[in-house]
Structure formats: structure tokens, C-alpha cells
Tab-separated table of C-alpha atoms and ligand atoms in Angstrom:
chain	number	residue	atom	x	y	z
A	20	MET	CA	-40.526	17.957	2.666
A	21	LEU	CA	-40.658	21.175	4.737
A	22	THR	CA	-43.513	23.515	3.921
A	23	THR	CA	-43.040	27.292	4.092
A	24	SER	CA	-44.791	27.412	7.464
A	25	THR	CA	-42.330	24.925	9.046
A	26	ILE	CA	-39.187	26.761	7.938
A	27	GLU	CA	-37.496	28.651	10.764
A	28	THR	CA	-34.709	31.192	10.483
A	29	ARG	CA	-31.906	30.460	12.919
A	30	LYS	CA	-28.556	31.987	13.793
A	31	ALA	CA	-25.268	30.220	14.481
A	32	SER	CA	-21.646	31.051	15.142
A	33	PHE	CA	-18.609	28.963	15.961
A	34	ALA	CA	-16.312	31.965	15.701
A	35	GLY	CA	-12.669	31.198	16.348
A	36	ARG	CA	-13.057	27.399	16.574
A	37	ASP	CA	-10.631	25.061	14.794
A	38	TRP	CA	-11.992	22.323	12.497
A	39	LEU	CA	-9.396	19.597	13.011
A	40	THR	CA	-11.492	16.457	13.484
A	41	THR	CA	-15.225	15.773	13.774
A	42	GLN	CA	-14.407	14.233	17.142
A	43	ASP	CA	-13.853	17.767	18.543
A	44	TRP	CA	-17.459	18.726	17.708
A	45	THR	CA	-20.723	17.617	19.351
A	46	ASN	CA	-23.518	16.008	17.341
A	47	ALA	CA	-25.613	19.164	17.806
A	48	GLU	CA	-22.778	21.316	16.431
A	49	LEU	CA	-22.349	18.976	13.456
A	50	GLU	CA	-26.117	19.151	12.821
A	51	THR	CA	-25.784	22.938	12.693
A	52	MET	CA	-22.869	22.614	10.238
A	53	LEU	CA	-25.053	20.393	8.045
A	54	ASP	CA	-28.032	22.757	8.237
A	55	VAL	CA	-25.870	25.762	7.310
A	56	SER	CA	-24.337	23.699	4.453
A	57	ALA	CA	-27.835	22.945	3.131
A	58	ASP	CA	-28.820	26.604	3.414
A	59	LEU	CA	-25.666	27.729	1.577
A	60	LYS	CA	-26.397	25.141	-1.136
A	61	ARG	CA	-29.906	26.553	-1.583
A	62	LYS	CA	-28.569	30.121	-1.737
A	63	PHE	CA	-25.832	29.152	-4.241
A	64	LYS	CA	-28.346	27.465	-6.552
A	65	ALA	CA	-30.789	30.378	-6.268
A	66	ARG	CA	-27.938	32.866	-6.826
A	67	ILE	CA	-28.752	34.584	-3.525
A	68	PRO	CA	-25.624	36.466	-2.353
A	69	HIS	CA	-24.124	35.123	0.872
A	70	ARG	CA	-21.008	37.206	1.454
A	71	TYR	CA	-20.397	36.255	5.075
A	72	LEU	CA	-16.606	36.776	4.919
A	73	PRO	CA	-16.039	40.054	3.034
A	74	ASP	CA	-12.378	41.047	2.690
A	75	GLN	CA	-11.185	37.998	4.627
A	76	THR	CA	-8.232	35.847	3.599
A	77	ILE	CA	-7.704	32.147	4.226
A	78	PHE	CA	-4.305	30.541	3.562
A	79	LEU	CA	-4.541	27.042	2.031
A	80	MET	CA	-1.368	25.031	2.708
A	81	PHE	CA	-1.055	21.823	0.673
A	82	PHE	CA	1.542	19.120	1.341
A	83	ASP	CA	-0.304	16.899	-1.186
A	84	LYS	CA	-2.264	17.198	-4.407
A	85	SER	CA	-5.959	18.035	-4.619
A	86	THR	CA	-8.807	18.740	-7.018
A	87	ARG	CA	-11.989	18.864	-4.913
A	88	THR	CA	-10.561	20.284	-1.698
A	89	ARG	CA	-8.525	23.072	-3.244
A	90	ASN	CA	-11.254	24.166	-5.631
A	91	SER	CA	-14.120	23.922	-3.147
A	92	PHE	CA	-12.200	26.118	-0.709
A	93	GLU	CA	-11.058	28.612	-3.363
A	94	ALA	CA	-14.439	28.912	-5.107
A	95	GLY	CA	-16.249	28.807	-1.765
A	96	MET	CA	-14.178	31.635	-0.302
A	97	THR	CA	-14.849	33.796	-3.380
A	98	GLN	CA	-18.581	33.154	-2.986
A	99	LEU	CA	-18.332	34.155	0.695
A	100	GLY	CA	-16.749	37.468	-0.337
A	101	GLY	CA	-13.152	36.756	0.621
A	102	HIS	CA	-9.958	35.401	-0.914
A	103	ALA	CA	-8.272	32.000	-0.599
A	104	HIS	CA	-4.512	32.079	-0.978
A	105	PHE	CA	-3.198	28.804	-2.486
A	106	LEU	CA	0.158	27.648	-1.076
A	107	THR	CA	2.140	24.462	-1.523
A	108	ALA	CA	4.568	23.390	1.156
A	109	ASP	CA	7.413	23.056	-1.382
A	110	VAL	CA	7.379	26.807	-2.093
A	111	MET	CA	7.131	27.756	1.583
A	112	GLN	CA	9.918	27.953	4.151
A	113	VAL	CA	8.382	24.922	5.843
A	114	SER	CA	10.329	22.960	3.194
A	115	HIS	CA	13.507	24.400	4.787
A	116	GLY	CA	12.281	23.418	8.239
A	117	GLU	CA	10.376	26.508	9.412
A	118	SER	CA	8.394	25.530	12.501
A	119	PRO	CA	4.605	25.157	12.716
A	120	LYS	CA	4.718	27.712	15.538
A	121	ASP	CA	6.302	30.419	13.357
A	122	THR	CA	4.118	29.541	10.362
A	123	GLY	CA	0.936	29.684	12.465
A	124	ILE	CA	1.755	32.967	14.189
A	125	ILE	CA	2.838	34.723	10.999
A	126	LEU	CA	0.028	33.566	8.696
A	127	SER	CA	-2.561	34.394	11.311
A	128	SER	CA	-1.173	37.941	11.516
A	129	TYR	CA	-1.825	38.361	7.754
A	130	GLY	CA	-5.313	36.887	7.458
A	131	HIS	CA	-8.329	35.277	9.049
A	132	GLY	CA	-7.973	31.498	8.623
A	133	ILE	CA	-5.445	28.759	7.849
A	134	ALA	CA	-6.356	25.464	6.178
A	135	ILE	CA	-3.885	22.591	5.859
A	136	ARG	CA	-3.674	19.296	3.927
A	137	HIS	CA	-0.911	17.046	5.286
A	138	ASP	CA	-2.105	13.479	4.826
A	139	LEU	CA	0.515	11.107	3.442
A	140	ILE	CA	2.753	10.342	6.410
A	141	PRO	CA	1.174	8.496	9.344
A	142	GLY	CA	1.993	10.256	12.606
A	143	GLU	CA	2.829	13.648	11.072
A	144	GLY	CA	-0.059	15.596	9.551
A	145	HIS	CA	-2.483	15.794	12.438
A	146	ALA	CA	0.288	16.628	14.905
A	147	TYR	CA	1.530	19.370	12.538
A	148	MET	CA	-1.835	21.065	12.254
A	149	ARG	CA	-2.528	20.815	15.990
A	150	GLU	CA	0.783	22.627	16.553
A	151	VAL	CA	-0.075	25.336	14.003
A	152	ALA	CA	-3.470	25.714	15.726
A	153	ARG	CA	-1.826	25.997	19.156
A	154	TRP	CA	-0.020	29.137	18.034
A	155	ALA	CA	-2.352	30.646	15.438
A	156	ASP	CA	-4.999	33.060	16.663
A	157	VAL	CA	-7.275	32.375	13.682
A	158	PRO	CA	-9.248	29.156	12.981
A	159	VAL	CA	-7.227	26.259	11.572
A	160	ILE	CA	-9.079	23.871	9.249
A	161	ASN	CA	-8.035	20.283	8.490
A	162	MET	CA	-8.275	19.733	4.724
A	163	GLN	CA	-7.132	16.099	5.296
A	164	CYS	CA	-4.504	14.688	7.598
A	165	ASP	CA	-3.240	11.219	8.441
A	166	VAL	CA	-6.056	10.653	10.956
A	167	ASP	CA	-9.206	12.327	9.622
A	168	HIS	CA	-10.664	14.053	6.578
A	169	PRO	CA	-13.454	15.943	8.359
A	170	CYS	CA	-14.342	18.064	5.308
A	171	GLN	CA	-14.987	14.887	3.286
A	172	THR	CA	-16.887	12.988	5.969
A	173	LEU	CA	-19.141	15.995	6.667
A	174	ALA	CA	-19.973	16.120	2.932
A	175	ASP	CA	-20.574	12.356	2.971
A	176	LEU	CA	-22.967	12.668	5.914
A	177	MET	CA	-24.754	15.533	4.139
A	178	THR	CA	-25.131	13.381	1.003
A	179	ILE	CA	-26.460	10.382	2.952
A	180	ARG	CA	-28.997	12.620	4.725
A	181	GLU	CA	-30.121	14.151	1.438
A	182	LYS	CA	-30.748	10.678	0.013
A	183	ARG	CA	-31.986	8.819	3.108
A	184	GLY	CA	-33.387	11.478	5.464
A	185	ARG	CA	-32.268	12.918	8.791
A	186	ASN	CA	-33.021	9.840	10.894
A	187	LEU	CA	-30.235	7.436	9.949
A	188	ARG	CA	-30.689	4.993	12.826
A	189	GLY	CA	-30.258	1.421	11.578
A	190	LEU	CA	-28.865	2.410	8.181
A	191	LYS	CA	-26.093	-0.009	7.172
A	192	VAL	CA	-22.970	1.510	5.620
A	193	ALA	CA	-20.152	-0.682	4.244
A	194	VAL	CA	-16.698	0.928	4.196
A	195	SER	CA	-14.317	-1.334	2.294
A	196	TRP	CA	-10.763	-1.295	1.029
A	197	ALA	CA	-10.486	-1.558	-2.780
A	198	TYR	CA	-7.516	-2.046	-5.074
A	199	ALA	CA	-5.825	0.975	-6.696
A	200	PRO	CA	-2.439	1.107	-8.437
A	201	SER	CA	-2.218	4.929	-8.782
A	202	TYR	CA	-0.798	5.852	-5.374
A	203	ALA	CA	-0.884	4.787	-1.728
A	204	LYS	CA	-3.907	6.800	-0.640
A	205	PRO	CA	-4.280	8.208	2.892
A	206	LEU	CA	-6.127	6.232	5.566
A	207	SER	CA	-8.027	9.262	6.797
A	208	VAL	CA	-11.273	8.807	4.830
A	209	PRO	CA	-12.110	5.324	6.146
A	210	GLN	CA	-10.890	6.339	9.620
A	211	GLY	CA	-13.027	9.479	9.546
A	212	LEU	CA	-16.084	7.518	8.392
A	213	ILE	CA	-15.868	4.784	11.024
A	214	MET	CA	-15.472	7.419	13.750
A	215	LEU	CA	-18.265	9.752	12.566
A	216	LEU	CA	-21.110	7.660	11.164
A	217	PRO	CA	-21.902	5.483	14.245
A	218	ARG	CA	-22.516	8.738	16.190
A	219	PHE	CA	-25.609	9.226	14.026
A	220	GLY	CA	-27.085	5.771	14.641
A	221	ILE	CA	-25.503	4.183	11.576
A	222	ASP	CA	-24.321	0.553	11.567
A	223	VAL	CA	-20.853	0.642	9.990
A	224	VAL	CA	-19.124	-2.488	8.703
A	225	LEU	CA	-15.480	-2.236	7.643
A	226	ALA	CA	-13.617	-4.721	5.414
A	227	HIS	CA	-9.953	-4.762	4.420
A	228	PRO	CA	-7.172	-7.226	3.555
A	229	PRO	CA	-4.989	-8.073	6.577
A	230	GLU	CA	-2.187	-5.637	5.640
A	231	TYR	CA	-4.561	-2.674	5.299
A	232	GLY	CA	-5.731	-2.146	8.876
A	233	LEU	CA	-6.410	1.362	10.158
A	234	MET	CA	-4.851	3.237	13.093
A	235	PRO	CA	-5.813	1.312	16.265
A	236	ASP	CA	-7.020	4.479	18.054
A	237	THR	CA	-9.606	5.078	15.348
A	238	PHE	CA	-11.096	1.583	15.905
A	239	GLU	CA	-11.332	2.343	19.587
A	240	THR	CA	-13.024	5.680	18.933
A	241	ALA	CA	-15.439	4.087	16.438
A	242	ARG	CA	-16.513	1.510	19.029
A	243	GLU	CA	-16.972	4.145	21.762
A	244	ASN	CA	-18.896	6.416	19.404
A	245	ALA	CA	-21.185	3.544	18.381
A	246	VAL	CA	-22.209	3.067	22.014
A	247	GLY	CA	-22.946	6.768	22.516
A	248	GLY	CA	-24.658	7.209	19.146
A	249	HIS	CA	-26.800	4.032	19.145
A	250	GLY	CA	-25.051	2.878	15.982
A	251	SER	CA	-22.627	0.005	15.662
A	252	PHE	CA	-19.201	-0.784	14.292
A	253	ARG	CA	-17.741	-4.139	13.306
A	254	VAL	CA	-15.084	-5.553	11.006
A	255	ALA	CA	-16.030	-8.076	8.312
A	256	GLY	CA	-13.751	-10.604	6.613
A	257	SER	CA	-14.455	-9.640	3.009
A	258	MET	CA	-15.971	-6.992	0.765
A	259	GLU	CA	-18.949	-9.316	0.114
A	260	GLU	CA	-19.639	-9.758	3.814
A	261	ALA	CA	-19.479	-5.982	4.383
A	262	PHE	CA	-21.758	-5.300	1.397
A	263	HIS	CA	-24.423	-7.808	2.478
A	264	ASP	CA	-27.751	-5.903	2.713
A	265	ALA	CA	-25.894	-2.558	2.882
A	266	ASP	CA	-27.842	0.662	2.267
A	267	VAL	CA	-24.651	2.529	1.334
A	268	VAL	CA	-21.307	1.189	0.102
A	269	ILE	CA	-18.079	3.212	0.205
A	270	PRO	CA	-15.296	1.054	-1.295
A	271	LYS	CA	-11.986	2.850	-1.735
A	272	SER	CA	-8.282	2.225	-1.597
A	273	TRP	CA	-5.817	3.177	1.102
A	274	GLY	CA	-2.191	2.424	1.849
A	275	CYS	CA	-0.488	0.145	4.394
A	276	LEU	CA	-0.162	1.928	7.718
A	277	ASP	CA	3.312	0.415	8.236
A	278	THR	CA	4.876	1.348	4.899
A	279	MET	CA	2.980	4.124	3.160
A	280	GLY	CA	4.864	6.979	4.842
A	281	THR	CA	8.335	5.533	4.300
A	282	ASN	CA	7.958	3.235	1.280
A	283	PRO	CA	4.727	3.864	-0.670
A	284	ALA	CA	5.955	1.627	-3.533
A	285	GLU	CA	5.979	-1.314	-1.105
A	286	SER	CA	2.403	-0.476	-0.099
A	287	LEU	CA	1.386	-0.624	-3.777
A	288	ARG	CA	3.342	-3.870	-4.302
A	289	ILE	CA	1.489	-5.603	-1.472
A	290	ALA	CA	-1.812	-4.356	-2.921
A	291	ARG	CA	-1.215	-6.214	-6.197
A	292	GLN	CA	-2.273	-9.498	-4.577
A	293	TYR	CA	-5.737	-7.993	-3.956
A	294	THR	CA	-6.734	-6.812	-7.445
A	295	ASN	CA	-10.013	-8.702	-7.002
A	296	TRP	CA	-11.110	-6.145	-4.364
A	297	ILE	CA	-13.087	-4.167	-6.945
A	298	CYS	CA	-16.622	-2.810	-6.667
A	299	ASP	CA	-18.407	-4.285	-9.684
A	300	ALA	CA	-22.017	-5.039	-10.589
A	301	GLU	CA	-21.842	-8.537	-9.064
A	302	ARG	CA	-20.745	-7.171	-5.708
A	303	MET	CA	-23.388	-4.426	-5.839
A	304	LYS	CA	-26.014	-7.209	-6.100
A	305	VAL	CA	-25.049	-8.312	-2.573
A	306	ALA	CA	-26.059	-4.887	-1.233
A	307	ARG	CA	-29.662	-3.665	-1.188
A	308	PRO	CA	-31.043	-2.971	-4.677
A	309	ASP	CA	-31.251	0.764	-3.955
A	310	ALA	CA	-27.859	0.925	-2.181
A	311	LEU	CA	-25.959	4.153	-2.720
A	312	TYR	CA	-22.474	3.847	-4.212
A	313	MET	CA	-20.199	6.554	-2.775
A	314	HIS	CA	-16.523	7.421	-3.214
A	315	PRO	CA	-14.696	10.597	-2.113
A	316	LEU	CA	-12.805	10.651	-5.456
A	317	PRO	CA	-10.454	10.547	-7.233
A	318	ALA	CA	-11.440	6.952	-8.116
A	319	ASP	CA	-9.182	4.503	-9.929
A	320	ARG	CA	-11.740	3.456	-12.549
A	321	GLY	CA	-11.317	-0.164	-13.614
A	322	ASN	CA	-9.482	-0.984	-10.366
A	323	GLU	CA	-11.406	0.331	-7.358
A	324	VAL	CA	-14.677	0.358	-9.283
A	325	THR	CA	-16.027	-0.491	-12.708
A	326	ASP	CA	-17.409	2.243	-14.970
A	327	GLU	CA	-20.728	0.394	-14.894
A	328	VAL	CA	-21.042	1.000	-11.143
A	329	ILE	CA	-19.580	4.497	-10.807
A	330	ASP	CA	-21.600	5.727	-13.804
A	331	GLY	CA	-24.646	3.641	-12.875
A	332	PRO	CA	-27.980	4.511	-11.242
A	333	ASN	CA	-26.833	3.793	-7.647
A	334	SER	CA	-23.844	6.132	-7.832
A	335	VAL	CA	-24.065	9.492	-6.050
A	336	VAL	CA	-20.408	10.451	-6.422
A	337	TYR	CA	-21.038	13.757	-8.184
A	338	ALA	CA	-23.613	14.885	-5.610
A	339	GLU	CA	-21.107	13.862	-2.929
A	340	ALA	CA	-18.316	15.853	-4.598
A	341	GLU	CA	-20.575	18.878	-5.056
A	342	ASN	CA	-21.394	18.834	-1.354
A	343	ARG	CA	-17.700	19.434	-0.671
A	344	LEU	CA	-18.322	23.030	-1.805
A	345	HIS	CA	-21.313	23.654	0.449
A	346	THR	CA	-19.764	22.030	3.526
A	347	ALA	CA	-16.419	23.822	3.023
A	348	LYS	CA	-18.290	27.124	2.913
A	349	ALA	CA	-20.231	26.285	6.091
A	350	ILE	CA	-16.992	25.397	7.901
A	351	MET	CA	-15.296	28.647	6.819
A	352	ALA	CA	-18.332	30.871	7.421
A	353	LEU	CA	-19.157	29.489	10.855
A	354	THR	CA	-15.609	29.467	12.203
A	355	MET	CA	-14.266	32.631	10.551
A	356	SER	CA	-17.208	35.070	10.655
A	357	GLU	CA	-17.306	37.387	13.648
A	358	ARG	CA	-21.050	37.832	13.229
A	359	GLU	CA	-23.692	35.126	13.430
A	360	ILE	CA	-24.745	33.323	10.269
A	361	ASP	CA	-28.480	33.370	9.465
A	362	TYR	CA	-29.809	30.176	7.984
A	363	GLU	CA	-33.145	28.572	7.233
A	364	ARG	CA	-33.994	25.137	8.544
B	421	LIG	N1	-11.862	13.804	-1.910
B	421	LIG	C1	-10.853	14.698	-1.938
B	421	LIG	O1	-10.388	15.164	-0.903
B	421	LIG	O2	-10.465	15.059	-3.190
B	421	LIG	P1	-9.121	15.833	-3.542
B	421	LIG	O3	-7.970	14.947	-3.137
B	421	LIG	O4	-9.180	16.054	-5.020
B	421	LIG	O5	-9.111	17.126	-2.784
């Protein structure tokens, strides 16, 4: 634990930068994001004002539903002194075909940031937000696309560091597909995790049924990042194999790359043959006794995970969800503030 004499006050700014994928940011920049997130968490809990974005507006464009992302951005922006404007694509002219160029130019002339969730159709969301960002002259933030969910994976990394320390070299994290009947969930969380975590020395093992592979480019990036980050990445044949001796398990559902954008019902139909891909107490016994159970939520209780596990002593899902607030605020403050952010480390 840091003593008072080891705490330094630092300054940081990433003014004007887009937050579209963690891949666009160096490890040192991500470390700063995490340190500012931790400082904002401390200030929030101590009720120390931190109005870094007074009178600023961010536009939140949702092409999909949300609980954590919408509310962490809205509450977070209020706490930073500004206003978050909630928009759904179906009430915007984008639903009549208005271009990302026109949307980006116009919204950026009214405010100070644009955040977008567009995650359900492989090949569309990330390209859409890159095009908005090309034309907008304010930061554009990815609130989840088809490729990455960088707000979630930053919060996940923050949670792992809080529980296991800053040096994560050699930590084993299992990312596994799990069964869910509720909807064909985006692929971007597992893709974001396999790309990000090996950069911090983590050994990532992925498991999925044959039909639930991820975008090939993300495998390639995960392998390259593992080399540069002294971590590793491999694919296991089953949830048990991935969980073996794991320090952290992240089992969650996602849809079939081939069908989820065009025929999500088919993606769910195929999943019905894998209802035994559930994280239960027996499977948790394969991991280390103190293994963390994580899930970005929403979880399909009784399908992806049993109540015994998600409500049990290894589960950190509520700490993980809470960290969505602190990381969202760090992303907004650092990219949208014209002045440097002071933080303690
Ligand atoms: N984890 C996550 O992004 O949650 P929401 O879909 O509720 O925003």
C-alpha cells in the first residue's frame, strides 16, 4: 500500500484524442488512464469535487440497449460538471440514412464529445465510428462496437489490478464462451480482452465451441501483442481446459460471427446444443481456489453462470461494474478537457 510520502501528484492530458480501441493507445497511456480512474474513484468516494468538464456536452448515440454504459457515462458526466445527452439511433436521422460525416460534423459543432455504441452487426459499428471520428473535431468514444469494447476492458484491467496488483506478469486469465438464450451478444468483449490483456504480461486462454470463433484479425493482434507484452495467448478445446489453474475466469456468451448480424435467431438456435457451457461450482474447482469470477454483465443467470458462482465469494462482478463509472470518467476527462488533469499516484 502507498504511504503518504510515496504519493506523487501528476498531470495528464490526452486532449482531442479519440477512444476507439485500446490498440490505438500505448501501454504507458493506458497506465495513465488507469491511474486517473483510480484517482477519480478515490475522489468520488471521498466526495471531493472533480468538475473537470464544466459546461461541456457529450452526445451518447446508442444503436443498442445498455444499463452500465449509458448510466456510467451520464452519471460520470454530471460528476465532471457537464451534461450527457442521451440519443438512440432510431430517433435520429441516421435511421433515415444520414451519413456519419454529417452526423459527426454537426454534433461536434454543438458540443465537446461524441460517444457511440454500435455493436450488433459484424463489419459495421467500428467502421461507422471511425467515419464519424474522421469528420468530427471533438473526441469520439467507442461505447462498444463489433470489434472492441474498450470501456469495458479498461474497467476489467482496473479490477484485476485492484485485486492482484500492478505486476500481472504470469497471471492466467481464462476467457470462455458460455451459453445464453437471451440474445446473440456482441463479440467485442472477448475480442477486446484477448487483444488487451497479453500486453500487460497476462497469459490468456480462450475457449469456445467451433461455431463461436472470433474475428480472425483479433486473434492475430492478440498473438502479436502477447509477444510485445511478454504475455501469451492460446486457444483451448474446452471451458475446463481454459479454467485449469486460472487466476481469473471470464465466461460469457457471444453470437456466431457468421449469422448474428443477419440472423440472430439462428445464432441462438446453434447455441442450444451447448447448454452445458455454464460456469458452475464444479468448473470453478478447476481454477485456482482464489480465482476471480468476472463478467461484464448483463449475465444470463442459470445459463451462463449459476447464482452460487456469481453471488459467491470469488465473484467481483459488482466491483467490475462499478469501475465502469470511474474509467468512463477518466476517458471523458482526459480526452475532452482542454486543461491537464491533476491526479495522485
Ligand atoms: N457491460 C456493458 O457494457 O453493460 P451494458 O450493456 O449494460 O452497457
